Tab-separated table of N, CA and C in Angstrom:
chain	number	residue	atom	x	y	z
A	1	MET	N	38.584	23.457	174.135
A	1	MET	CA	39.266	23.086	172.907
A	1	MET	C	39.491	24.281	171.988
A	2	PRO	N	38.522	25.218	171.855
A	2	PRO	CA	38.769	26.378	170.982
A	2	PRO	C	39.947	27.219	171.452
A	3	ALA	N	40.165	27.295	172.765
A	3	ALA	CA	41.295	28.075	173.268
A	3	ALA	C	42.609	27.447	172.827
A	4	THR	N	42.681	26.136	172.800
A	4	THR	CA	43.893	25.452	172.369
A	4	THR	C	44.157	25.710	170.896
A	5	THR	N	43.125	25.702	170.075
A	5	THR	CA	43.277	25.979	168.649
A	5	THR	C	43.756	27.407	168.439
A	6	ALA	N	43.206	28.347	169.172
A	6	ALA	CA	43.625	29.746	169.053
A	6	ALA	C	45.082	29.909	169.486
A	7	GLU	N	45.472	29.202	170.552
A	7	GLU	CA	46.861	29.285	170.996
A	7	GLU	C	47.805	28.685	169.963
A	8	ASN	N	47.407	27.586	169.365
A	8	ASN	CA	48.232	26.961	168.331
A	8	ASN	C	48.389	27.893	167.126
A	9	GLU	N	47.307	28.526	166.717
A	9	GLU	CA	47.379	29.468	165.593
A	9	GLU	C	48.288	30.656	165.934
A	10	LYS	N	48.190	31.112	167.175
A	10	LYS	CA	49.043	32.218	167.613
A	10	LYS	C	50.515	31.810	167.570
A	11	ARG	N	50.830	30.618	168.043
A	11	ARG	CA	52.209	30.139	168.008
A	11	ARG	C	52.716	30.000	166.571
A	12	GLU	N	51.863	29.506	165.680
A	12	GLU	CA	52.265	29.367	164.276
A	12	GLU	C	52.549	30.733	163.647
A	13	ARG	N	51.709	31.718	163.958
A	13	ARG	CA	51.946	33.080	163.448
A	13	ARG	C	53.262	33.621	163.972
A	14	GLN	N	53.522	33.415	165.254
A	14	GLN	CA	54.767	33.881	165.839
A	14	GLN	C	55.957	33.174	165.212
A	15	THR	N	55.814	31.912	164.914
A	15	THR	CA	56.892	31.156	164.284
A	15	THR	C	57.212	31.736	162.920
A	16	ARG	N	56.192	32.092	162.163
A	16	ARG	CA	56.418	32.674	160.840
A	16	ARG	C	56.990	34.083	160.936
A	17	GLU	N	56.509	34.886	161.888
A	17	GLU	CA	56.903	36.285	161.971
A	17	GLU	C	58.205	36.480	162.737
A	18	LEU	N	58.317	35.918	163.906
A	18	LEU	CA	59.475	36.142	164.761
A	18	LEU	C	59.948	34.822	165.351
A	19	PRO	N	60.910	34.178	164.733
A	19	PRO	CA	61.377	32.890	165.242
A	19	PRO	C	61.897	32.955	166.674
A	20	GLU	N	62.537	34.075	167.073
A	20	GLU	CA	63.078	34.153	168.428
A	20	GLU	C	61.963	34.110	169.461
A	21	LEU	N	60.856	34.823	169.196
A	21	LEU	CA	59.763	34.850	170.154
A	21	LEU	C	59.096	33.483	170.269
A	22	SER	N	58.933	32.793	169.140
A	22	SER	CA	58.274	31.490	169.187
A	22	SER	C	59.146	30.466	169.907
A	23	GLN	N	60.463	30.549	169.720
A	23	GLN	CA	61.343	29.629	170.416
A	23	GLN	C	61.313	29.892	171.912
A	24	ALA	N	61.248	31.187	172.268
A	24	ALA	CA	61.204	31.528	173.684
A	24	ALA	C	59.901	31.055	174.315
A	25	SER	N	58.783	31.182	173.596
A	25	SER	CA	57.505	30.753	174.166
A	25	SER	C	57.350	29.241	174.122
A	26	ALA	N	57.986	28.570	173.162
A	26	ALA	CA	57.870	27.121	173.046
A	26	ALA	C	58.785	26.384	174.018
A	27	SER	N	59.780	27.069	174.555
A	27	SER	CA	60.734	26.381	175.422
A	27	SER	C	60.111	25.930	176.730
A	28	GLY	N	59.072	26.596	177.166
A	28	GLY	CA	58.417	26.157	178.388
A	28	GLY	C	57.003	26.680	178.451
A	29	ALA	N	56.029	25.802	178.514
A	29	ALA	CA	54.642	26.232	178.552
A	29	ALA	C	54.256	26.694	179.946
A	30	GLY	N	55.086	26.438	180.944
A	30	GLY	CA	54.784	26.806	182.309
A	30	GLY	C	54.954	28.281	182.590
A	31	GLY	N	55.594	29.025	181.702
A	31	GLY	CA	55.762	30.457	181.902
A	31	GLY	C	56.874	30.791	182.864
A	32	ALA	N	58.003	30.168	182.754
A	32	ALA	CA	59.132	30.407	183.646
A	32	ALA	C	59.676	31.813	183.433
A	33	ALA	N	60.352	32.334	184.422
A	33	ALA	CA	60.917	33.684	184.351
A	33	ALA	C	61.987	33.776	183.273
A	34	ASP	N	62.676	32.678	183.026
A	34	ASP	CA	63.705	32.655	181.993
A	34	ASP	C	63.090	32.914	180.616
A	35	ASP	N	61.926	32.334	180.366
A	35	ASP	CA	61.245	32.526	179.087
A	35	ASP	C	60.834	33.981	178.889
A	36	VAL	N	60.407	34.619	179.971
A	36	VAL	CA	60.026	36.018	179.887
A	36	VAL	C	61.233	36.870	179.531
A	37	GLY	N	62.363	36.561	180.107
A	37	GLY	CA	63.592	37.287	179.791
A	37	GLY	C	63.994	37.109	178.341
A	38	LYS	N	63.870	35.872	177.840
A	38	LYS	CA	64.196	35.611	176.434
A	38	LYS	C	63.248	36.363	175.510
A	39	SER	N	61.975	36.386	175.870
A	39	SER	CA	60.993	37.105	175.052
A	39	SER	C	61.287	38.599	175.038
A	40	ALA	N	61.643	39.137	176.179
A	40	ALA	CA	61.970	40.563	176.255
A	40	ALA	C	63.214	40.879	175.440
A	41	ALA	N	64.198	39.998	175.503
A	41	ALA	CA	65.419	40.210	174.721
A	41	ALA	C	65.120	40.143	173.239
A	42	ALA	N	64.294	39.178	172.836
A	42	ALA	CA	63.930	39.064	171.421
A	42	ALA	C	63.145	40.288	170.975
A	43	ALA	N	62.243	40.778	171.817
A	43	ALA	CA	61.465	41.964	171.468
A	43	ALA	C	62.362	43.187	171.337
A	44	SER	N	63.386	43.301	172.192
A	44	SER	CA	64.292	44.448	172.087
A	44	SER	C	65.117	44.372	170.809
A	45	ARG	N	65.505	43.173	170.385
A	45	ARG	CA	66.224	43.023	169.119
A	45	ARG	C	65.337	43.413	167.949
A	46	VAL	N	64.060	43.081	168.043
A	46	VAL	CA	63.127	43.422	166.971
A	46	VAL	C	62.978	44.933	166.872
A	47	SER	N	62.864	45.637	168.002
A	47	SER	CA	62.698	47.081	167.956
A	47	SER	C	63.945	47.763	167.389
A	48	ILE	N	65.108	47.247	167.692
A	48	ILE	CA	66.330	47.800	167.121
A	48	ILE	C	66.339	47.570	165.609
A	49	THR	N	65.921	46.403	165.203
A	49	THR	CA	65.881	46.091	163.780
A	49	THR	C	64.922	47.013	163.053
A	50	LEU	N	63.772	47.284	163.639
A	50	LEU	CA	62.812	48.188	163.010
A	50	LEU	C	63.376	49.603	162.898
A	51	ALA	N	64.086	50.052	163.918
A	51	ALA	CA	64.695	51.379	163.870
A	51	ALA	C	65.758	51.442	162.777
A	52	GLU	N	66.525	50.363	162.640
A	52	GLU	CA	67.543	50.330	161.591
A	52	GLU	C	66.903	50.350	160.207
A	53	TRP	N	65.794	49.622	160.067
A	53	TRP	CA	65.088	49.639	158.784
A	53	TRP	C	64.580	51.038	158.467
A	54	GLN	N	64.041	51.714	159.456
A	54	GLN	CA	63.546	53.073	159.227
A	54	GLN	C	64.683	54.002	158.815
A	55	LYS	N	65.826	53.843	159.454
A	55	LYS	CA	66.983	54.659	159.112
A	55	LYS	C	67.444	54.368	157.682
A	56	LEU	N	67.461	53.097	157.332
A	56	LEU	CA	67.862	52.692	155.989
A	56	LEU	C	66.900	53.232	154.932
A	57	ILE	N	65.621	53.143	155.203
A	57	ILE	CA	64.619	53.642	154.254
A	57	ILE	C	64.751	55.152	154.098
A	58	GLU	N	64.953	55.859	155.184
A	58	GLU	CA	65.108	57.315	155.115
A	58	GLU	C	66.358	57.686	154.331
A	59	GLY	N	67.451	56.960	154.564
A	59	GLY	CA	68.682	57.221	153.822
A	59	GLY	C	68.513	56.961	152.340
A	60	THR	N	67.817	55.898	152.005
A	60	THR	CA	67.574	55.576	150.598
A	60	THR	C	66.687	56.630	149.953
A	61	ARG	N	65.678	57.075	150.683
A	61	ARG	CA	64.779	58.101	150.165
A	61	ARG	C	65.533	59.396	149.879
A	62	SER	N	66.380	59.801	150.799
A	62	SER	CA	67.129	61.045	150.593
A	62	SER	C	68.131	60.896	149.450
A	63	LEU	N	68.739	59.709	149.325
A	63	LEU	CA	69.662	59.469	148.219
A	63	LEU	C	68.939	59.564	146.881
A	64	LEU	N	67.802	58.899	146.784
A	64	LEU	CA	67.041	58.948	145.535
A	64	LEU	C	66.571	60.363	145.226
A	65	ALA	N	66.192	61.106	146.247
A	65	ALA	CA	65.762	62.491	146.026
A	65	ALA	C	66.907	63.329	145.458
A	66	GLU	N	68.104	63.159	145.998
A	66	GLU	CA	69.259	63.911	145.491
A	66	GLU	C	69.604	63.522	144.061
A	67	VAL	N	69.590	62.225	143.773
A	67	VAL	CA	69.929	61.764	142.423
A	67	VAL	C	68.873	62.227	141.424
A	68	LEU	N	67.602	62.139	141.805
A	68	LEU	CA	66.539	62.607	140.908
A	68	LEU	C	66.608	64.116	140.688
A	69	LYS	N	66.936	64.838	141.738
A	69	LYS	CA	67.085	66.292	141.613
A	69	LYS	C	68.198	66.633	140.621
A	70	ASP	N	69.330	65.949	140.755
A	70	ASP	CA	70.439	66.169	139.819
A	70	ASP	C	70.065	65.738	138.403
A	71	GLY	N	69.329	64.642	138.288
A	71	GLY	CA	68.895	64.171	136.974
A	71	GLY	C	67.956	65.148	136.299
A	72	LEU	N	67.048	65.721	137.072
A	72	LEU	CA	66.141	66.719	136.504
A	72	LEU	C	66.885	67.991	136.115
A	73	ALA	N	67.872	68.375	136.897
A	73	ALA	CA	68.679	69.543	136.545
A	73	ALA	C	69.436	69.290	135.240
A	74	LEU	N	69.969	68.087	135.080
A	74	LEU	CA	70.658	67.732	133.841
A	74	LEU	C	69.697	67.759	132.661
A	75	THR	N	68.504	67.228	132.841
A	75	THR	CA	67.512	67.227	131.772
A	75	THR	C	67.121	68.646	131.384
A	76	ALA	N	66.900	69.499	132.374
A	76	ALA	CA	66.520	70.882	132.086
A	76	ALA	C	67.633	71.615	131.346
A	77	SER	N	68.864	71.438	131.780
A	77	SER	CA	69.970	72.119	131.111
A	77	SER	C	70.191	71.563	129.699
A	78	SER	N	69.971	70.264	129.525
A	78	SER	CA	70.103	69.667	128.194
A	78	SER	C	69.037	70.190	127.240
A	79	LEU	N	67.831	70.346	127.734
A	79	LEU	CA	66.768	70.903	126.893
A	79	LEU	C	67.070	72.354	126.510
A	80	GLN	N	67.617	73.098	127.458
A	80	GLN	CA	67.991	74.479	127.150
A	80	GLN	C	69.113	74.510	126.109
A	81	ASP	N	70.080	73.625	126.240
A	81	ASP	CA	71.166	73.541	125.256
A	81	ASP	C	70.625	73.194	123.871
A	82	GLN	N	69.658	72.277	123.821
A	82	GLN	CA	69.081	71.901	122.538
A	82	GLN	C	68.320	73.064	121.913
A	83	ALA	N	67.609	73.822	122.737
A	83	ALA	CA	66.887	74.988	122.209
A	83	ALA	C	67.874	76.020	121.664
A	84	ASN	N	68.970	76.253	122.393
A	84	ASN	CA	69.989	77.194	121.910
A	84	ASN	C	70.640	76.682	120.630
A	85	PHE	N	70.849	75.386	120.556
A	85	PHE	CA	71.444	74.784	119.366
A	85	PHE	C	70.554	75.016	118.141
A	86	LEU	N	69.270	74.779	118.308
A	86	LEU	CA	68.347	74.995	117.187
A	86	LEU	C	68.292	76.466	116.779
A	87	LYS	N	68.364	77.341	117.758
A	87	LYS	CA	68.376	78.776	117.461
A	87	LYS	C	69.637	79.132	116.673
A	88	ASN	N	70.782	78.622	117.128
A	88	ASN	CA	72.047	78.899	116.428
A	88	ASN	C	72.055	78.293	115.023
A	89	LEU	N	71.449	77.122	114.861
A	89	LEU	CA	71.360	76.525	113.527
A	89	LEU	C	70.531	77.400	112.594
A	90	ALA	N	69.450	77.948	113.111
A	90	ALA	CA	68.586	78.798	112.289
A	90	ALA	C	69.299	80.088	111.895
A	91	GLU	N	70.203	80.564	112.739
A	91	GLU	CA	70.919	81.810	112.462
A	91	GLU	C	72.190	81.603	111.629
A	92	ALA	N	72.585	80.350	111.405
A	92	ALA	CA	73.816	80.074	110.647
A	92	ALA	C	73.636	80.530	109.194
A	93	LYS	N	74.684	81.210	108.701
A	93	LYS	CA	74.606	81.763	107.352
A	93	LYS	C	75.350	80.923	106.321
A	94	ASN	N	76.304	80.149	106.760
A	94	ASN	CA	77.054	79.325	105.810
A	94	ASN	C	77.397	77.976	106.450
A	95	LEU	N	78.047	77.149	105.667
A	95	LEU	CA	78.359	75.794	106.106
A	95	LEU	C	79.323	75.766	107.294
A	96	SER	N	80.296	76.657	107.306
A	96	SER	CA	81.262	76.646	108.421
A	96	SER	C	80.581	77.014	109.742
A	97	GLU	N	79.641	77.953	109.729
A	97	GLU	CA	78.910	78.297	110.957
A	97	GLU	C	78.016	77.128	111.395
A	98	LEU	N	77.453	76.440	110.414
A	98	LEU	CA	76.616	75.288	110.707
A	98	LEU	C	77.434	74.187	111.398
A	99	LEU	N	78.612	73.902	110.864
A	99	LEU	CA	79.483	72.895	111.472
A	99	LEU	C	79.964	73.329	112.853
A	100	LYS	N	80.237	74.632	112.981
A	100	LYS	CA	80.671	75.163	114.282
A	100	LYS	C	79.558	74.990	115.316
A	101	CYS	N	78.310	75.215	114.920
A	101	CYS	CA	77.179	75.017	115.840
A	101	CYS	C	77.102	73.562	116.304
A	102	HIS	N	77.266	72.631	115.368
A	102	HIS	CA	77.225	71.212	115.724
A	102	HIS	C	78.369	70.843	116.664
A	103	LEU	N	79.556	71.345	116.369
A	103	LEU	CA	80.714	71.044	117.202
A	103	LEU	C	80.541	71.616	118.614
A	104	ASN	N	80.092	72.866	118.701
A	104	ASN	CA	79.869	73.486	120.010
A	104	ASN	C	78.808	72.733	120.810
A	105	PHE	N	77.733	72.335	120.134
A	105	PHE	CA	76.673	71.609	120.818
A	105	PHE	C	77.175	70.256	121.329
A	106	ALA	N	77.922	69.539	120.513
A	106	ALA	CA	78.457	68.240	120.934
A	106	ALA	C	79.398	68.402	122.124
A	107	GLU	N	80.268	69.393	122.046
A	107	GLU	CA	81.219	69.629	123.142
A	107	GLU	C	80.494	70.011	124.424
A	108	GLN	N	79.523	70.899	124.314
A	108	GLN	CA	78.786	71.357	125.488
A	108	GLN	C	77.974	70.200	126.099
A	109	SER	N	77.350	69.412	125.252
A	109	SER	CA	76.553	68.282	125.750
A	109	SER	C	77.434	67.270	126.476
A	110	TRP	N	78.577	66.962	125.884
A	110	TRP	CA	79.495	66.005	126.503
A	110	TRP	C	79.990	66.525	127.853
A	111	SER	N	80.398	67.777	127.871
A	111	SER	CA	80.923	68.368	129.098
A	111	SER	C	79.869	68.381	130.209
A	112	ARG	N	78.667	68.812	129.862
A	112	ARG	CA	77.603	68.892	130.876
A	112	ARG	C	77.218	67.490	131.366
A	113	SER	N	77.100	66.545	130.460
A	113	SER	CA	76.743	65.181	130.863
A	113	SER	C	77.797	64.594	131.792
A	114	PHE	N	79.055	64.848	131.488
A	114	PHE	CA	80.134	64.323	132.325
A	114	PHE	C	80.109	64.960	133.711
A	115	SER	N	79.978	66.284	133.779
A	115	SER	CA	80.019	66.946	135.090
A	115	SER	C	78.796	66.605	135.935
A	116	GLU	N	77.609	66.609	135.326
A	116	GLU	CA	76.404	66.290	136.097
A	116	GLU	C	76.372	64.807	136.474
A	117	GLY	N	76.845	63.952	135.578
A	117	GLY	CA	76.921	62.529	135.903
A	117	GLY	C	77.876	62.265	137.055
A	118	SER	N	78.960	63.016	137.100
A	118	SER	CA	79.908	62.883	138.211
A	118	SER	C	79.255	63.260	139.529
A	119	LYS	N	78.415	64.302	139.517
A	119	LYS	CA	77.712	64.698	140.741
A	119	LYS	C	76.809	63.567	141.228
A	120	MET	N	76.087	62.958	140.286
A	120	MET	CA	75.194	61.865	140.679
A	120	MET	C	75.981	60.699	141.263
A	121	LEU	N	77.101	60.370	140.657
A	121	LEU	CA	77.924	59.282	141.177
A	121	LEU	C	78.530	59.633	142.532
A	122	ASP	N	78.870	60.909	142.736
A	122	ASP	CA	79.390	61.320	144.042
A	122	ASP	C	78.355	61.102	145.139
A	123	HIS	N	77.078	61.371	144.834
A	123	HIS	CA	76.035	61.105	145.827
A	123	HIS	C	75.984	59.623	146.168
A	124	LEU	N	76.118	58.779	145.161
A	124	LEU	CA	76.096	57.332	145.407
A	124	LEU	C	77.315	56.887	146.212
A	125	LYS	N	78.488	57.441	145.900
A	125	LYS	CA	79.699	57.076	146.637
A	125	LYS	C	79.597	57.504	148.090
A	126	THR	N	79.073	58.694	148.329
A	126	THR	CA	78.920	59.194	149.696
A	126	THR	C	77.996	58.290	150.479
A	127	GLN	N	76.884	57.899	149.872
A	127	GLN	CA	75.930	57.012	150.539
A	127	GLN	C	76.551	55.655	150.813
A	128	GLN	N	77.307	55.140	149.853
A	128	GLN	CA	77.925	53.830	150.019
A	128	GLN	C	78.961	53.861	151.138
A	129	SER	N	79.766	54.909	151.198
A	129	SER	CA	80.790	54.973	152.235
A	129	SER	C	80.173	55.153	153.614
A	130	SER	N	79.071	55.919	153.721
A	130	SER	CA	78.431	56.073	155.028
A	130	SER	C	77.769	54.765	155.452
A	131	ALA	N	77.235	54.001	154.501
A	131	ALA	CA	76.660	52.697	154.829
A	131	ALA	C	77.750	51.741	155.292
A	132	ALA	N	78.917	51.804	154.671
A	132	ALA	CA	80.030	50.948	155.082
A	132	ALA	C	80.502	51.307	156.481
A	133	ARG	N	80.576	52.608	156.786
A	133	ARG	CA	80.990	53.026	158.133
A	133	ARG	C	80.012	52.531	159.185
A	134	SER	N	78.707	52.640	158.909
A	134	SER	CA	77.736	52.185	159.900
A	134	SER	C	77.781	50.675	160.062
A	135	ALA	N	78.052	49.946	158.987
A	135	ALA	CA	78.174	48.486	159.083
A	135	ALA	C	79.383	48.101	159.918
A	136	ILE	N	80.470	48.845	159.801
A	136	ILE	CA	81.676	48.553	160.582
A	136	ILE	C	81.415	48.826	162.059
A	137	ARG	N	80.693	49.915	162.362
A	137	ARG	CA	80.386	50.222	163.752
A	137	ARG	C	79.526	49.144	164.402
A	138	GLN	N	78.601	48.567	163.625
A	138	GLN	CA	77.716	47.556	164.169
A	138	GLN	C	78.423	46.235	164.379
A	139	ALA	N	79.475	45.983	163.619
A	139	ALA	CA	80.179	44.688	163.706
A	139	ALA	C	81.036	44.569	164.921
């Protein structure tokens, strides 16, 4: 009787984890050759799925690394711009130089944010288009 309980628990686990394997094992308790073939086919589909997941995770990791790298570069350059801005403000001798410092800082910040933001979006577009190509190949 304990062996039957263990087998039932094993089948329930398989049902929760891999429906294809449980259906293949439940189709015949006699162990027919057809069931073995179905189990092997289901196992091969699972291994392909795991490889695809690994590829997807690696692609996501590299994408995030590139975006974070660009984000940190933008942050570093923005901090440098702010330090230069404060230095220029301290050196301003009159109101027109003060306004010129503010205008230059605003223009530089806008320009840098736009160009670096475009780089980050380009990484996302590249990743999206490569994911679309791989999805088309699989279909």
